[in-house]
mmCIF file of C-alpha atoms in Angstrom:
data_model
loop_
_atom_site.group_PDB
_atom_site.id
_atom_site.type_symbol
_atom_site.label_atom_id
_atom_site.label_comp_id
_atom_site.label_asym_id
_atom_site.label_seq_id
_atom_site.Cartn_x
_atom_site.Cartn_y
_atom_site.Cartn_z
ATOM 1 C CA MET A 1 -23.556 7.074 -20.053
ATOM 2 C CA ALA A 2 -22.825 4.810 -17.080
ATOM 3 C CA GLU A 3 -19.835 3.366 -18.917
ATOM 4 C CA HIS A 4 -18.523 6.862 -19.638
ATOM 5 C CA ARG A 5 -18.893 7.783 -15.948
ATOM 6 C CA SER A 6 -17.004 4.697 -14.838
ATOM 7 C CA MET A 7 -14.218 5.489 -17.327
ATOM 8 C CA GLN A 8 -13.952 9.011 -15.948
ATOM 9 C CA ARG A 9 -13.949 7.653 -12.393
ATOM 10 C CA GLY A 10 -11.142 5.256 -13.394
ATOM 11 C CA ALA A 11 -9.199 8.147 -14.954
ATOM 12 C CA LEU A 12 -9.609 10.157 -11.753
ATOM 13 C CA LEU A 13 -8.327 7.229 -9.656
ATOM 14 C CA ASP A 14 -5.338 6.795 -12.001
ATOM 15 C CA ALA A 15 -4.586 10.502 -11.709
ATOM 16 C CA ALA A 16 -4.902 10.260 -7.916
ATOM 17 C CA ARG A 17 -2.439 7.333 -7.867
ATOM 18 C CA SER A 18 0.162 9.210 -9.853
ATOM 19 C CA LEU A 19 -0.263 12.386 -7.792
ATOM 20 C CA LEU A 20 0.136 10.378 -4.573
ATOM 21 C CA SER A 21 3.165 8.529 -5.858
ATOM 22 C CA GLU A 22 4.805 11.758 -7.047
ATOM 23 C CA GLY A 23 4.089 14.041 -4.126
ATOM 24 C CA GLY A 24 2.271 12.213 -1.353
ATOM 25 C CA THR A 25 -1.105 13.261 -0.016
ATOM 26 C CA GLU A 26 -0.368 17.016 -0.259
ATOM 27 C CA ALA A 27 -0.169 16.638 -4.058
ATOM 28 C CA LEU A 28 -3.650 15.128 -4.197
ATOM 29 C CA THR A 29 -5.856 18.185 -4.754
ATOM 30 C CA PHE A 30 -9.013 18.676 -6.777
ATOM 31 C CA PRO A 31 -7.383 21.296 -9.057
ATOM 32 C CA ALA A 32 -4.546 18.820 -9.757
ATOM 33 C CA LEU A 33 -7.043 16.026 -10.444
ATOM 34 C CA ALA A 34 -8.974 18.302 -12.806
ATOM 35 C CA GLU A 35 -5.773 19.285 -14.610
ATOM 36 C CA ARG A 36 -4.561 15.668 -14.983
ATOM 37 C CA THR A 37 -7.858 14.385 -16.323
ATOM 38 C CA GLY A 38 -8.928 17.412 -18.368
ATOM 39 C CA LEU A 39 -12.184 17.566 -16.396
ATOM 40 C CA ALA A 40 -13.603 20.765 -14.967
ATOM 41 C CA ARG A 41 -13.027 21.071 -11.234
ATOM 42 C CA SER A 42 -16.798 21.074 -10.707
ATOM 43 C CA SER A 43 -16.926 17.692 -12.507
ATOM 44 C CA VAL A 44 -14.406 16.226 -10.075
ATOM 45 C CA TYR A 45 -16.840 17.109 -7.266
ATOM 46 C CA GLU A 46 -19.570 15.141 -9.053
ATOM 47 C CA TYR A 47 -17.497 11.993 -8.528
ATOM 48 C CA PHE A 48 -15.930 12.659 -5.137
ATOM 49 C CA ARG A 49 -17.142 14.967 -2.384
ATOM 50 C CA SER A 50 -13.696 15.303 -0.765
ATOM 51 C CA ARG A 51 -10.054 14.244 -0.898
ATOM 52 C CA ALA A 52 -10.856 11.713 1.814
ATOM 53 C CA ALA A 53 -13.456 10.162 -0.496
ATOM 54 C CA VAL A 54 -10.823 9.762 -3.252
ATOM 55 C CA VAL A 55 -8.411 8.169 -0.791
ATOM 56 C CA GLU A 56 -11.124 5.906 0.578
ATOM 57 C CA GLU A 57 -12.013 4.634 -2.882
ATOM 58 C CA LEU A 58 -8.331 4.011 -3.683
ATOM 59 C CA CYS A 59 -8.113 1.999 -0.454
ATOM 60 C CA GLU A 60 -11.126 -0.048 -1.486
ATOM 61 C CA VAL A 61 -9.773 -0.694 -4.972
ATOM 62 C CA ASP A 62 -6.004 -0.997 -4.481
ATOM 63 C CA PHE A 63 -5.431 -2.396 -1.004
ATOM 64 C CA PRO A 64 -7.176 -5.730 -1.568
ATOM 65 C CA VAL A 65 -5.313 -6.247 -4.877
ATOM 66 C CA TRP A 66 -1.991 -5.427 -3.246
ATOM 67 C CA ALA A 67 -2.742 -7.599 -0.208
ATOM 68 C CA ALA A 68 -3.816 -10.505 -2.445
ATOM 69 C CA GLU A 69 -0.454 -10.410 -4.252
ATOM 70 C CA VAL A 70 1.440 -10.620 -0.960
ATOM 71 C CA GLU A 71 -0.929 -13.293 0.330
ATOM 72 C CA SER A 72 -0.547 -15.523 -2.733
ATOM 73 C CA ALA A 73 3.264 -15.256 -2.486
ATOM 74 C CA MET A 74 3.011 -16.367 1.152
ATOM 75 C CA GLU A 75 0.636 -19.212 0.340
ATOM 76 C CA ALA A 76 3.065 -20.517 -2.279
ATOM 77 C CA ALA A 77 5.770 -20.907 0.393
ATOM 78 C CA SER A 78 5.822 -24.261 2.147
ATOM 79 C CA THR A 79 7.725 -23.381 5.350
ATOM 80 C CA PRO A 80 7.236 -20.651 7.997
ATOM 81 C CA GLU A 81 10.642 -19.204 7.001
ATOM 82 C CA GLY A 82 9.536 -19.205 3.376
ATOM 83 C CA LYS A 83 6.333 -17.394 4.325
ATOM 84 C CA VAL A 84 8.247 -14.704 6.215
ATOM 85 C CA GLU A 85 10.619 -14.272 3.277
ATOM 86 C CA ALA A 86 7.705 -14.086 0.821
ATOM 87 C CA TYR A 87 5.991 -11.491 3.033
ATOM 88 C CA VAL A 88 9.051 -9.240 2.896
ATOM 89 C CA ARG A 89 10.080 -9.865 -0.728
ATOM 90 C CA SER A 90 6.616 -9.527 -2.238
ATOM 91 C CA GLN A 91 5.983 -6.184 -0.530
ATOM 92 C CA LEU A 92 9.354 -4.827 -1.644
ATOM 93 C CA ALA A 93 8.889 -6.164 -5.179
ATOM 94 C CA LEU A 94 5.781 -3.970 -5.460
ATOM 95 C CA VAL A 95 7.650 -0.774 -4.563
ATOM 96 C CA GLY A 96 8.020 0.446 -8.151
ATOM 97 C CA ASP A 97 4.329 -0.145 -8.778
ATOM 98 C CA GLN A 98 2.248 3.033 -8.689
ATOM 99 C CA ARG A 99 -0.474 1.275 -6.746
ATOM 100 C CA HIS A 100 2.014 0.422 -4.036
ATOM 101 C CA ARG A 101 3.334 3.969 -3.871
ATOM 102 C CA ALA A 102 -0.199 5.244 -3.523
ATOM 103 C CA VAL A 103 -0.830 2.681 -0.776
ATOM 104 C CA VAL A 104 2.301 3.828 1.088
ATOM 105 C CA ALA A 105 1.344 7.508 0.729
ATOM 106 C CA ILE A 106 -2.165 6.726 1.922
ATOM 107 C CA SER A 107 -0.913 4.698 4.907
ATOM 108 C CA SER A 108 1.165 7.594 6.148
ATOM 109 C CA SER A 109 -1.538 10.212 5.700
ATOM 110 C CA GLU A 110 -4.279 11.508 7.905
ATOM 111 C CA LEU A 111 -7.322 9.474 7.017
ATOM 112 C CA ASP A 112 -10.867 9.485 8.219
ATOM 113 C CA ALA A 113 -12.070 6.533 10.273
ATOM 114 C CA GLY A 114 -13.794 4.833 7.324
ATOM 115 C CA ALA A 115 -10.641 4.762 5.202
ATOM 116 C CA ARG A 116 -8.500 3.657 8.149
ATOM 117 C CA GLU A 117 -10.913 0.817 8.820
ATOM 118 C CA LYS A 118 -10.687 -0.386 5.214
ATOM 119 C CA ILE A 119 -6.894 -0.350 5.359
ATOM 120 C CA ARG A 120 -6.932 -2.244 8.658
ATOM 121 C CA ALA A 121 -9.253 -4.863 7.197
ATOM 122 C CA ALA A 122 -7.023 -5.358 4.137
ATOM 123 C CA HIS A 123 -3.920 -5.494 6.319
ATOM 124 C CA GLY A 124 -5.647 -7.765 8.814
ATOM 125 C CA GLY A 125 -5.434 -10.869 6.647
ATOM 126 C CA LEU A 126 -1.741 -10.306 5.970
ATOM 127 C CA VAL A 127 -0.954 -9.633 9.607
ATOM 128 C CA ALA A 128 -2.822 -12.791 10.619
ATOM 129 C CA MET A 129 -0.765 -14.838 8.139
ATOM 130 C CA ILE A 130 2.561 -13.419 9.271
ATOM 131 C CA VAL A 131 1.640 -13.778 12.966
ATOM 132 C CA GLU A 132 0.900 -17.437 12.294
ATOM 133 C CA ALA A 133 4.251 -17.949 10.503
ATOM 134 C CA LEU A 134 6.162 -16.192 13.289
ATOM 135 C CA GLY A 135 4.346 -18.311 15.872
ATOM 136 C CA ALA A 136 5.366 -21.445 13.959
ATOM 137 C CA LEU A 137 8.971 -20.204 14.096
ATOM 138 C CA GLY A 138 8.710 -20.167 17.893
ATOM 139 C CA HIS A 139 8.250 -16.453 18.588
ATOM 140 C CA GLU A 140 6.774 -16.015 22.047
ATOM 141 C CA GLN A 141 5.065 -12.769 21.043
ATOM 142 C CA PRO A 142 4.319 -13.250 17.349
ATOM 143 C CA ARG A 143 1.919 -10.283 17.155
ATOM 144 C CA MET A 144 4.533 -7.861 18.467
ATOM 145 C CA ALA A 145 7.160 -9.471 16.223
ATOM 146 C CA ALA A 146 4.822 -8.985 13.233
ATOM 147 C CA MET A 147 4.564 -5.245 13.949
ATOM 148 C CA LEU A 148 8.353 -4.944 14.230
ATOM 149 C CA LEU A 149 8.794 -6.951 11.036
ATOM 150 C CA GLN A 150 6.437 -4.586 9.211
ATOM 151 C CA GLY A 151 8.580 -1.719 10.507
ATOM 152 C CA VAL A 152 11.615 -3.305 8.808
ATOM 153 C CA VAL A 153 9.610 -3.668 5.578
ATOM 154 C CA ASP A 154 8.415 -0.038 5.764
ATOM 155 C CA ALA A 155 11.983 1.198 6.334
ATOM 156 C CA ALA A 156 13.180 -0.868 3.354
ATOM 157 C CA VAL A 157 10.364 0.562 1.204
ATOM 158 C CA ARG A 158 11.444 4.111 2.103
ATOM 159 C CA ARG A 159 15.086 3.297 1.406
ATOM 160 C CA ILE A 160 14.251 1.895 -2.039
ATOM 161 C CA GLU A 161 11.960 4.836 -2.811
ATOM 162 C CA LEU A 162 14.641 7.361 -1.855
ATOM 163 C CA GLY A 163 16.907 5.793 -4.469
ATOM 164 C CA ALA A 164 19.513 4.938 -1.823
ATOM 165 C CA ALA A 165 23.054 4.062 -2.887
ATOM 166 C CA GLU A 166 22.354 0.343 -2.532
ATOM 167 C CA ASP A 167 20.650 -1.645 -5.236
ATOM 168 C CA PRO A 168 16.995 -2.435 -4.367
ATOM 169 C CA SER A 169 17.821 -6.155 -4.398
ATOM 170 C CA ALA A 170 20.550 -5.572 -1.762
ATOM 171 C CA ILE A 171 18.047 -3.675 0.420
ATOM 172 C CA THR A 172 15.523 -6.497 -0.054
ATOM 173 C CA ASP A 173 18.099 -9.170 0.856
ATOM 174 C CA ALA A 174 19.130 -7.211 3.979
ATOM 175 C CA ALA A 175 15.471 -6.859 5.055
ATOM 176 C CA VAL A 176 14.885 -10.591 4.502
ATOM 177 C CA GLY A 177 18.043 -11.381 6.509
ATOM 178 C CA MET A 178 16.857 -9.212 9.411
ATOM 179 C CA ALA A 179 13.414 -10.770 9.258
ATOM 180 C CA LEU A 180 14.731 -14.313 9.351
ATOM 181 C CA ARG A 181 17.669 -13.952 11.723
ATOM 182 C CA GLY A 182 16.914 -10.889 13.814
ATOM 183 C CA VAL A 183 19.608 -8.283 14.145
ATOM 184 C CA CYS A 184 22.146 -10.566 15.811
ATOM 185 C CA GLY A 185 21.886 -13.463 13.360
#
C-alpha cells in the first residue's frame, strides 16, 4: 500500500511538472492534476492540501537535483572564469528539461514562505559558489555582480523558452560572453 501511495505521489508530481512547464503556475490546478493522473479530485486532496503544498514538494525534490547539476559543473572547472562559464552554461543546458521548466515557473510564482525558503536554501549554495568565483575575478561587489549575472541567465532562459530566432547555443554563447566580459568587453 505504501509503495502504491508513493507511486501515485510521484505521478502527481510528474503531472505537476508538465502542467507547470506547459502553462506556468496558473495551469497547476487540482482538476488538471486529477485529469492527468486519472485520480479522483478528492484523491488529489489526500496527497496535497493545496497548490502551495504541491509546489513546495516540487521545490524539495527538484531544486536540490537541479542545483547539484550546476554545482558539479562548476566544481569541474579549474579557473574562476571556467566556474562562471559553467554556471551559465549548465543552467541553460537544463532549459529543455521539464524539471528546469517547473523550477523556472515556480521561481516566478507567488509562493508561501516555506516554499520560498526552500528555494533560497537550494539557490544559496550556488550563489555562494558564484560569488566566490566573481570575487576571485576581482569584482569589488561580487554579491551584487552575482545577482546581475543571474539576471542575464534568467533572460537567456526566457529567450530560449520563447523559441527566439537565434539557436539556443548562440543565446548561451552570448550569455557566457556577457558574463565573462561584461557588456563592453
